[in-house]
mmCIF file of C-alpha atoms and ligand atoms in Angstrom:
data_model
loop_
_atom_site.group_PDB
_atom_site.id
_atom_site.type_symbol
_atom_site.label_atom_id
_atom_site.label_comp_id
_atom_site.label_asym_id
_atom_site.label_seq_id
_atom_site.Cartn_x
_atom_site.Cartn_y
_atom_site.Cartn_z
ATOM 1 C CA MET A 1 76.426 168.092 77.851
ATOM 2 C CA GLU A 2 78.370 170.480 80.734
ATOM 3 C CA GLU A 3 81.885 169.627 81.053
ATOM 4 C CA LYS A 4 84.503 170.934 83.507
ATOM 5 C CA GLN A 5 88.096 170.403 83.186
ATOM 6 C CA TYR A 6 90.275 169.948 86.356
ATOM 7 C CA ASP A 7 94.281 169.190 86.658
ATOM 8 C CA ALA A 8 93.207 165.644 89.293
ATOM 9 C CA ILE A 9 89.831 164.005 89.973
ATOM 10 C CA VAL A 10 89.641 162.107 93.183
ATOM 11 C CA LEU A 11 87.168 159.109 93.039
ATOM 12 C CA GLY A 12 86.438 158.727 97.286
ATOM 13 C CA GLY A 13 86.006 160.726 100.480
ATOM 14 C CA GLY A 14 87.542 158.627 102.799
ATOM 15 C CA PRO A 15 90.827 159.034 104.675
ATOM 16 C CA ALA A 16 92.562 158.164 101.506
ATOM 17 C CA GLY A 17 90.619 160.469 99.378
ATOM 18 C CA LEU A 18 90.548 163.209 101.442
ATOM 19 C CA THR A 19 94.720 163.684 102.223
ATOM 20 C CA ALA A 20 94.841 163.106 98.079
ATOM 21 C CA GLY A 21 92.847 166.324 97.752
ATOM 22 C CA ILE A 22 94.779 168.400 100.940
ATOM 23 C CA TYR A 23 97.895 167.498 99.136
ATOM 24 C CA LEU A 24 97.138 168.097 95.835
ATOM 25 C CA SER A 25 95.302 171.189 96.290
ATOM 26 C CA ARG A 26 97.504 172.783 98.540
ATOM 27 C CA ALA A 27 100.143 172.192 95.802
ATOM 28 C CA LYS A 28 97.481 174.318 93.329
ATOM 29 C CA ALA A 29 96.575 171.721 91.381
ATOM 30 C CA SER A 30 92.898 171.614 90.584
ATOM 31 C CA THR A 31 91.186 168.585 92.719
ATOM 32 C CA LEU A 32 87.242 167.278 92.751
ATOM 33 C CA ILE A 33 86.620 164.896 95.176
ATOM 34 C CA LEU A 34 83.634 162.840 94.017
ATOM 35 C CA ASP A 35 81.912 160.844 96.223
ATOM 36 C CA THR A 36 79.045 158.124 95.163
ATOM 37 C CA GLY A 37 78.515 158.047 99.534
ATOM 38 C CA THR A 38 79.330 159.943 102.118
ATOM 39 C CA ILE A 39 82.217 161.497 102.372
ATOM 40 C CA GLY A 40 84.541 160.533 104.991
ATOM 41 C CA GLY A 41 84.131 156.920 104.104
ATOM 42 C CA GLN A 42 84.494 153.860 106.397
ATOM 43 C CA THR A 43 85.899 156.077 109.134
ATOM 44 C CA VAL A 44 82.437 158.004 108.956
ATOM 45 C CA LEU A 45 81.375 154.315 110.658
ATOM 46 C CA THR A 46 84.003 154.521 113.510
ATOM 47 C CA PHE A 47 82.952 155.343 117.046
ATOM 48 C CA GLU A 48 85.726 155.981 118.365
ATOM 49 C CA VAL A 49 89.709 156.139 116.905
ATOM 50 C CA ALA A 50 92.057 155.565 119.422
ATOM 51 C CA ASN A 51 94.955 154.306 117.290
ATOM 52 C CA TYR A 52 95.030 157.914 115.097
ATOM 53 C CA PRO A 53 98.731 159.789 116.519
ATOM 54 C CA GLY A 54 99.040 163.449 117.830
ATOM 55 C CA LEU A 55 95.049 162.610 118.693
ATOM 56 C CA GLU A 56 93.765 161.546 121.733
ATOM 57 C CA THR A 57 90.507 159.568 121.111
ATOM 58 C CA THR A 58 88.223 161.209 118.872
ATOM 59 C CA SER A 59 85.040 160.756 116.980
ATOM 60 C CA GLY A 60 85.824 159.001 113.492
ATOM 61 C CA TYR A 61 82.799 161.754 112.418
ATOM 62 C CA GLN A 62 85.088 164.216 113.864
ATOM 63 C CA LEU A 63 89.130 163.125 112.415
ATOM 64 C CA SER A 64 86.834 163.330 108.849
ATOM 65 C CA SER A 65 84.748 166.573 108.882
ATOM 66 C CA THR A 66 88.326 168.294 109.742
ATOM 67 C CA MET A 67 90.130 166.062 106.414
ATOM 68 C CA ARG A 68 87.449 167.714 104.525
ATOM 69 C CA LYS A 69 87.813 171.220 105.843
ATOM 70 C CA GLN A 70 91.304 171.151 105.504
ATOM 71 C CA ALA A 71 90.980 170.124 101.951
ATOM 72 C CA LYS A 72 87.993 172.928 100.911
ATOM 73 C CA THR A 73 90.448 175.320 103.005
ATOM 74 C CA PHE A 74 93.383 174.425 100.168
ATOM 75 C CA GLY A 75 90.178 175.080 97.465
ATOM 76 C CA CYS A 76 89.374 171.397 96.556
ATOM 77 C CA ASP A 77 86.103 170.725 95.470
ATOM 78 C CA ILE A 78 84.424 167.799 96.919
ATOM 79 C CA LYS A 79 80.536 166.585 95.881
ATOM 80 C CA SER A 80 78.957 163.643 97.635
ATOM 81 C CA ASN A 81 76.167 161.339 97.120
ATOM 82 C CA ILE A 82 76.366 160.951 93.460
ATOM 83 C CA LYS A 83 76.176 158.554 90.447
ATOM 84 C CA ILE A 84 78.669 158.094 88.180
ATOM 85 C CA SER A 85 77.537 157.403 84.735
ATOM 86 C CA GLU A 86 80.445 156.773 83.465
ATOM 87 C CA LEU A 87 84.291 156.076 83.507
ATOM 88 C CA ASN A 88 86.644 156.690 81.051
ATOM 89 C CA LEU A 89 90.221 155.991 81.785
ATOM 90 C CA GLU A 90 92.343 155.571 79.252
ATOM 91 C CA GLY A 91 94.502 158.157 76.675
ATOM 92 C CA GLU A 92 95.928 161.386 78.550
ATOM 93 C CA ILE A 93 92.480 162.813 79.873
ATOM 94 C CA LYS A 94 90.072 160.796 82.253
ATOM 95 C CA SER A 95 86.919 161.288 82.276
ATOM 96 C CA VAL A 96 83.629 160.996 84.971
ATOM 97 C CA THR A 97 80.504 161.346 84.163
ATOM 98 C CA VAL A 98 77.740 162.240 87.156
ATOM 99 C CA ASN A 99 73.994 161.389 87.050
ATOM 100 C CA ASN A 100 74.123 161.781 82.953
ATOM 101 C CA LYS A 101 74.001 165.238 83.564
ATOM 102 C CA ILE A 102 77.935 166.569 83.660
ATOM 103 C CA THR A 103 81.129 165.130 82.734
ATOM 104 C CA TYR A 104 84.814 166.179 84.602
ATOM 105 C CA LYS A 105 87.247 166.121 83.321
ATOM 106 C CA ALA A 106 91.245 165.580 84.622
ATOM 107 C CA ARG A 107 94.766 164.275 82.906
ATOM 108 C CA SER A 108 94.996 162.383 86.190
ATOM 109 C CA ILE A 109 92.529 160.454 88.135
ATOM 110 C CA ILE A 110 92.691 158.940 91.603
ATOM 111 C CA LEU A 111 91.263 155.553 92.592
ATOM 112 C CA ALA A 112 90.265 155.455 96.695
ATOM 113 C CA THR A 113 87.272 154.275 96.738
ATOM 114 C CA GLY A 114 87.891 151.854 99.867
ATOM 115 C CA GLY A 115 86.636 148.952 100.432
ATOM 116 C CA ARG A 116 83.925 147.524 103.016
ATOM 117 C CA SER A 117 84.449 144.118 104.836
ATOM 118 C CA ARG A 118 81.948 141.221 104.128
ATOM 119 C CA MET A 119 78.441 141.463 106.435
ATOM 120 C CA LEU A 120 77.549 138.176 107.788
ATOM 121 C CA ASN A 121 73.413 139.634 106.548
ATOM 122 C CA VAL A 122 71.953 138.114 109.535
ATOM 123 C CA ALA A 123 69.097 139.584 111.825
ATOM 124 C CA GLY A 124 70.436 142.400 114.150
ATOM 125 C CA GLU A 125 74.230 142.621 112.325
ATOM 126 C CA THR A 126 73.363 146.552 110.510
ATOM 127 C CA ASP A 127 71.865 147.024 113.703
ATOM 128 C CA PHE A 128 74.703 146.042 116.192
ATOM 129 C CA LYS A 129 77.152 147.244 114.118
ATOM 130 C CA GLY A 130 79.476 149.248 116.331
ATOM 131 C CA LYS A 131 77.547 148.467 119.226
ATOM 132 C CA GLY A 132 79.810 145.114 119.565
ATOM 133 C CA ILE A 133 79.928 143.782 116.456
ATOM 134 C CA SER A 134 83.355 145.256 114.753
ATOM 135 C CA TYR A 135 84.982 143.959 111.762
ATOM 136 C CA CYS A 136 88.933 145.159 112.947
ATOM 137 C CA ALA A 137 90.848 143.574 116.183
ATOM 138 C CA THR A 138 93.353 146.681 116.068
ATOM 139 C CA CYS A 139 90.938 149.371 116.000
ATOM 140 C CA ASP A 140 88.586 147.896 118.950
ATOM 141 C CA GLY A 141 89.744 145.166 120.756
ATOM 142 C CA ASP A 142 90.733 147.029 123.252
ATOM 143 C CA PHE A 143 86.962 148.186 123.767
ATOM 144 C CA PHE A 144 87.062 144.057 124.817
ATOM 145 C CA GLN A 145 89.464 144.514 127.999
ATOM 146 C CA ASP A 146 88.555 141.192 130.450
ATOM 147 C CA LYS A 147 84.931 140.681 128.147
ATOM 148 C CA GLU A 148 83.803 137.888 126.643
ATOM 149 C CA ILE A 149 83.791 137.491 122.920
ATOM 150 C CA ILE A 150 83.167 135.825 119.960
ATOM 151 C CA VAL A 151 85.326 136.171 116.091
ATOM 152 C CA VAL A 152 83.483 134.769 113.045
ATOM 153 C CA GLY A 153 85.243 132.972 110.662
ATOM 154 C CA GLY A 154 87.858 130.176 109.616
ATOM 155 C CA GLY A 155 90.289 131.930 108.133
ATOM 156 C CA ASN A 156 94.135 133.001 108.467
ATOM 157 C CA SER A 157 92.569 136.484 109.641
ATOM 158 C CA ALA A 158 90.291 134.945 111.991
ATOM 159 C CA LEU A 159 92.374 132.555 113.903
ATOM 160 C CA GLU A 160 95.578 135.349 114.091
ATOM 161 C CA GLU A 161 93.387 138.273 115.147
ATOM 162 C CA ALA A 162 91.728 135.436 117.702
ATOM 163 C CA VAL A 163 95.084 135.387 119.330
ATOM 164 C CA ALA A 164 95.571 138.938 118.850
ATOM 165 C CA LEU A 165 91.997 139.995 120.800
ATOM 166 C CA THR A 166 93.183 137.328 124.000
ATOM 167 C CA LYS A 167 95.496 139.896 125.250
ATOM 168 C CA TYR A 168 92.315 142.072 125.868
ATOM 169 C CA ALA A 169 88.926 139.661 126.232
ATOM 170 C CA SER A 170 88.633 136.891 129.363
ATOM 171 C CA LYS A 171 87.682 134.581 126.611
ATOM 172 C CA VAL A 172 87.884 133.831 122.876
ATOM 173 C CA THR A 173 84.791 132.010 121.059
ATOM 174 C CA ILE A 174 85.428 131.166 117.616
ATOM 175 C CA LEU A 175 82.782 129.878 115.828
ATOM 176 C CA HIS A 176 83.306 128.378 112.297
ATOM 177 C CA GLU A 177 80.232 127.341 109.901
ATOM 178 C CA PHE A 178 82.637 123.561 109.125
ATOM 179 C CA ASP A 179 84.594 121.459 111.171
ATOM 180 C CA HIS A 180 87.694 122.324 109.823
ATOM 181 C CA PHE A 181 89.474 125.449 109.071
ATOM 182 C CA GLN A 182 91.039 127.446 106.107
ATOM 183 C CA ALA A 183 93.719 128.921 107.849
ATOM 184 C CA PHE A 184 97.784 127.305 107.834
ATOM 185 C CA GLU A 185 98.328 125.018 110.280
ATOM 186 C CA HIS A 186 100.400 127.335 112.554
ATOM 187 C CA ALA A 187 97.928 129.473 112.577
ATOM 188 C CA ILE A 188 95.473 126.755 113.986
ATOM 189 C CA GLU A 189 97.863 125.381 116.429
ATOM 190 C CA THR A 190 98.498 128.728 118.210
ATOM 191 C CA ALA A 191 95.067 129.401 118.750
ATOM 192 C CA LYS A 192 93.953 125.734 120.009
ATOM 193 C CA SER A 193 96.819 126.342 122.260
ATOM 194 C CA ASN A 194 95.705 129.257 123.563
ATOM 195 C CA PRO A 195 93.850 128.440 127.380
ATOM 196 C CA LYS A 196 91.895 131.564 126.037
ATOM 197 C CA ILE A 197 90.356 130.493 123.015
ATOM 198 C CA GLU A 198 87.397 127.932 122.671
ATOM 199 C CA PHE A 199 86.001 126.702 119.578
ATOM 200 C CA ILE A 200 82.028 126.192 118.433
ATOM 201 C CA MET A 201 82.550 124.189 115.233
ATOM 202 C CA ASP A 202 79.683 123.285 112.935
ATOM 203 C CA SER A 203 77.578 126.220 113.306
ATOM 204 C CA ARG A 204 76.375 129.660 111.503
ATOM 205 C CA ILE A 205 75.168 132.775 114.079
ATOM 206 C CA THR A 206 71.583 133.995 112.686
ATOM 207 C CA LYS A 207 70.855 136.528 115.233
ATOM 208 C CA PHE A 208 72.468 139.008 116.812
ATOM 209 C CA SER A 209 70.251 140.540 119.928
ATOM 210 C CA GLY A 210 70.315 142.653 122.743
ATOM 211 C CA THR A 211 69.294 147.053 123.498
ATOM 212 C CA ASP A 212 71.168 148.780 123.240
ATOM 213 C CA LYS A 213 73.503 146.970 122.602
ATOM 214 C CA LEU A 214 75.043 143.652 121.755
ATOM 215 C CA SER A 215 74.494 141.025 124.505
ATOM 216 C CA GLN A 216 73.205 137.834 123.454
ATOM 217 C CA VAL A 217 73.576 135.459 119.988
ATOM 218 C CA THR A 218 71.381 132.976 118.333
ATOM 219 C CA TYR A 219 73.498 130.418 116.364
ATOM 220 C CA LYS A 220 72.504 127.003 115.156
ATOM 221 C CA ASN A 221 74.464 123.971 114.066
ATOM 222 C CA GLN A 222 74.592 122.826 110.729
ATOM 223 C CA LYS A 223 74.891 119.354 111.272
ATOM 224 C CA THR A 224 71.899 118.622 113.740
ATOM 225 C CA GLY A 225 69.996 121.798 113.239
ATOM 226 C CA GLU A 226 70.078 122.442 117.297
ATOM 227 C CA ILE A 227 69.875 126.117 117.748
ATOM 228 C CA ASN A 228 71.482 127.428 120.418
ATOM 229 C CA GLU A 229 71.462 130.994 121.997
ATOM 230 C CA LYS A 230 75.103 131.953 124.135
ATOM 231 C CA THR A 231 75.575 135.702 126.198
ATOM 232 C CA ILE A 232 78.478 137.314 124.324
ATOM 233 C CA ASP A 233 80.026 141.406 125.160
ATOM 234 C CA GLY A 234 80.830 141.321 121.424
ATOM 235 C CA VAL A 235 81.336 140.191 118.203
ATOM 236 C CA PHE A 236 84.315 140.094 115.664
ATOM 237 C CA ILE A 237 83.511 139.245 112.146
ATOM 238 C CA PHE A 238 86.255 138.179 110.021
ATOM 239 C CA ILE A 239 85.108 136.265 106.760
ATOM 240 C CA GLY A 240 87.070 138.155 104.002
ATOM 241 C CA TYR A 241 86.992 141.946 102.552
ATOM 242 C CA VAL A 242 85.129 143.666 99.365
ATOM 243 C CA ALA A 243 87.134 146.392 97.768
ATOM 244 C CA ASN A 244 84.611 149.148 95.787
ATOM 245 C CA THR A 245 85.903 148.025 92.448
ATOM 246 C CA ASP A 246 83.107 147.354 90.516
ATOM 247 C CA MET A 247 83.477 150.727 89.059
ATOM 248 C CA LEU A 248 86.288 149.114 87.428
ATOM 249 C CA LYS A 249 85.028 146.051 85.535
ATOM 250 C CA ASN A 250 84.420 147.965 82.275
ATOM 251 C CA THR A 251 88.348 149.300 82.486
ATOM 252 C CA SER A 252 91.251 147.788 81.895
ATOM 253 C CA VAL A 253 92.790 148.395 85.293
ATOM 254 C CA LYS A 254 94.245 145.329 86.172
ATOM 255 C CA LEU A 255 92.712 143.819 89.322
ATOM 256 C CA ASN A 256 93.891 140.496 91.592
ATOM 257 C CA GLU A 257 91.999 137.652 91.918
ATOM 258 C CA ARG A 258 89.912 139.724 94.828
ATOM 259 C CA GLY A 259 89.256 142.570 93.640
ATOM 260 C CA GLU A 260 91.758 144.513 94.690
ATOM 261 C CA ILE A 261 93.397 147.019 92.806
ATOM 262 C CA ILE A 262 97.313 146.455 91.436
ATOM 263 C CA THR A 263 99.889 149.378 91.902
ATOM 264 C CA ASN A 264 103.504 149.682 91.969
ATOM 265 C CA ASP A 265 105.606 151.124 94.382
ATOM 266 C CA GLN A 266 104.444 154.602 93.314
ATOM 267 C CA LEU A 267 100.427 153.779 93.695
ATOM 268 C CA GLN A 268 100.159 153.993 90.139
ATOM 269 C CA THR A 269 97.980 151.122 88.581
ATOM 270 C CA ASN A 270 98.681 149.689 84.734
ATOM 271 C CA ILE A 271 97.200 152.476 82.653
ATOM 272 C CA ASP A 272 99.489 156.157 82.759
ATOM 273 C CA GLY A 273 97.895 158.873 85.036
ATOM 274 C CA VAL A 274 95.907 156.102 86.942
ATOM 275 C CA PHE A 275 96.263 155.968 90.780
ATOM 276 C CA ALA A 276 94.889 154.018 93.761
ATOM 277 C CA ALA A 277 95.083 154.612 97.383
ATOM 278 C CA GLY A 278 93.668 153.502 100.385
ATOM 279 C CA ASP A 279 91.567 150.261 101.654
ATOM 280 C CA ASN A 280 90.892 148.966 97.476
ATOM 281 C CA ARG A 281 94.201 147.635 96.502
ATOM 282 C CA VAL A 282 96.403 144.859 97.285
ATOM 283 C CA VAL A 283 97.330 145.692 100.566
ATOM 284 C CA ARG A 284 98.612 143.367 103.786
ATOM 285 C CA PHE A 285 96.617 146.188 106.340
ATOM 286 C CA ARG A 286 94.349 148.364 106.908
ATOM 287 C CA GLN A 287 93.748 151.436 108.594
ATOM 288 C CA ILE A 288 93.286 155.239 108.535
ATOM 289 C CA THR A 289 96.934 156.294 108.824
ATOM 290 C CA THR A 290 97.705 153.046 105.806
ATOM 291 C CA ALA A 291 94.947 154.947 104.130
ATOM 292 C CA VAL A 292 96.352 157.933 104.538
ATOM 293 C CA ALA A 293 99.853 157.692 103.597
ATOM 294 C CA ASP A 294 98.363 156.115 100.368
ATOM 295 C CA GLY A 295 96.772 159.549 99.744
ATOM 296 C CA THR A 296 100.152 161.486 100.293
ATOM 297 C CA ILE A 297 101.880 159.178 98.205
ATOM 298 C CA SER A 298 99.546 159.031 95.539
ATOM 299 C CA ALA A 299 99.022 162.612 95.327
ATOM 300 C CA LEU A 300 103.018 163.497 94.979
ATOM 301 C CA ASN A 301 103.268 160.912 91.906
ATOM 302 C CA LEU A 302 100.370 162.578 90.944
ATOM 303 C CA LEU A 303 101.883 166.053 90.722
ATOM 304 C CA GLU A 304 105.248 164.665 89.362
ATOM 305 C CA TYR A 305 102.918 162.958 86.444
ATOM 306 C CA LEU A 306 101.475 165.887 85.820
ATOM 307 C CA ASN A 307 104.391 168.010 85.811
ATOM 308 C CA HIS A 308 106.363 165.845 83.700
HETATM 309 C C1 LIG B 401 83.399 149.199 111.734
HETATM 310 C C2 LIG B 401 84.970 150.091 111.543
HETATM 311 C C3 LIG B 401 85.423 150.725 112.553
HETATM 312 C C4 LIG B 401 86.853 151.079 112.144
HETATM 313 N N1 LIG B 401 87.529 151.304 113.071
HETATM 314 C C5 LIG B 401 88.448 152.020 112.498
HETATM 315 C C6 LIG B 401 90.410 152.488 113.693
HETATM 316 O O1 LIG B 401 89.804 152.755 114.997
HETATM 317 N N2 LIG B 401 91.357 152.817 113.576
HETATM 318 C C7 LIG B 401 91.788 152.596 112.095
HETATM 319 O O2 LIG B 401 92.830 153.206 111.983
HETATM 320 N N3 LIG B 401 91.178 152.148 110.842
HETATM 321 C C8 LIG B 401 89.939 151.829 111.542
HETATM 322 N N4 LIG B 401 88.734 151.220 110.343
HETATM 323 C C9 LIG B 401 89.493 151.461 108.976
HETATM 324 C C10 LIG B 401 89.619 152.738 108.770
HETATM 325 O O3 LIG B 401 88.040 153.289 108.568
HETATM 326 C C11 LIG B 401 89.800 152.576 106.788
HETATM 327 O O4 LIG B 401 90.858 151.584 107.322
HETATM 328 C C12 LIG B 401 90.123 153.724 106.012
HETATM 329 O O5 LIG B 401 89.048 154.396 106.663
HETATM 330 C C13 LIG B 401 89.787 153.444 104.723
HETATM 331 O O6 LIG B 401 90.127 154.700 104.068
HETATM 332 P P1 LIG B 401 89.496 154.523 102.686
HETATM 333 O O7 LIG B 401 89.887 156.404 102.094
HETATM 334 O O8 LIG B 401 91.316 154.088 101.262
HETATM 335 O O9 LIG B 401 88.457 153.727 102.144
HETATM 336 P P2 LIG B 401 87.432 154.086 102.832
HETATM 337 O O10 LIG B 401 86.970 154.762 104.058
HETATM 338 O O11 LIG B 401 86.615 153.199 102.922
HETATM 339 O O12 LIG B 401 86.567 155.545 101.636
HETATM 340 C C14 LIG B 401 85.812 155.243 100.758
HETATM 341 C C15 LIG B 401 85.109 156.458 100.304
HETATM 342 O O13 LIG B 401 85.130 155.735 98.697
HETATM 343 C C16 LIG B 401 83.502 156.149 98.610
HETATM 344 N N5 LIG B 401 83.403 155.352 96.957
HETATM 345 C C17 LIG B 401 83.283 153.964 96.785
HETATM 346 N N6 LIG B 401 83.351 154.126 95.204
HETATM 347 C C18 LIG B 401 82.898 154.831 95.274
HETATM 348 C C19 LIG B 401 83.154 155.316 93.406
HETATM 349 N N7 LIG B 401 83.161 154.081 92.441
HETATM 350 N N8 LIG B 401 83.566 156.235 93.144
HETATM 351 C C20 LIG B 401 83.385 157.241 94.247
HETATM 352 N N9 LIG B 401 83.207 156.666 95.764
HETATM 353 C C21 LIG B 401 83.338 155.732 95.945
HETATM 354 C C22 LIG B 401 82.386 155.562 99.621
HETATM 355 O O14 LIG B 401 81.718 156.278 99.686
HETATM 356 C C23 LIG B 401 84.267 156.047 100.780
HETATM 357 O O15 LIG B 401 83.272 157.476 101.067
HETATM 358 C C24 LIG B 401 87.679 151.007 111.231
HETATM 359 C C25 LIG B 401 86.961 150.205 110.220
HETATM 360 C C26 LIG B 401 85.668 150.086 110.150
HETATM 361 C C27 LIG B 401 84.238 149.357 109.273
#
């Protein structure tokens, strides 16, 4: 088995991982970013980013390409589409074995593996993702100015985001699979008292359709079996978030009940030399700017850890 040594390994090449790579490499720490998918993470899926300070509207692809280029300019090694065969985070030297072929070792590691919104997994959802279907009101709300939209979900996020979306949309229909909500009472009351919000209860979307972009949803009443169609400009889905932490199952990294990594303010996990950054940790807001900030904080703390 071939072996290579670095000062730091970053798992995940989204905004958090790339930012950590920029800071670490610029500080002359030899750094390797390993990504099991595409460099750029969720940003690559983002058609238009309008809320990254200092940049006018840009594409997610462009933003992540620039971050990647910046990290490489400072000497960061970056490998995408790898398969992790073994991960060892205990002890002074951490190691990641890739494709059963090569083991990368480092004194410190940043887990920046991000996450993904829970999908409904119904016909057409993947086709219209970013073309009328969104999982982020903060990111995409203003693209639906004076449009009619559906919000799917019945928890606090769904109800709060539905209210927030009434700032843009002409009408918001909350579609929920049960006859009651799982949100706090005040969130339910606020949504119910909003004149722009209507409700479809006991129903599940079964199909998304359209040509270039989403224009119609089909939904089924769970109690009566009745099937309906609705013409719509957009659908926001808020049915939960999944942190990419499966690879930590056989490690002792502490996770919360939702599988998100627990860190302190320095973004250290419970294991010495192991940090976490971005959407995979316990955090209230998940944005490019928050991931980038996490990348910075984790990298600077990692450098201190290496120096001591
Ligand atoms: C459709 C969409 C639109 C969005 N629009 C906006 C917007 O307009 N503005 C905004 O601020 N935010 C937006 N967001 C949110 C933003 O993209 C995320 O908050 C941000 O990308 C999180 O960065 P991250 O680096 O923590 O994780 P991610 O971007 O999720 O990157 C994590 C990376 O880790 C890799 N990975 C996963 N598991 C492993 C593993 N085991 N080992 C190694 N690598 C692994 C993944 O392949 C991925 O490349 C949007 C999100 C989506 C889905």
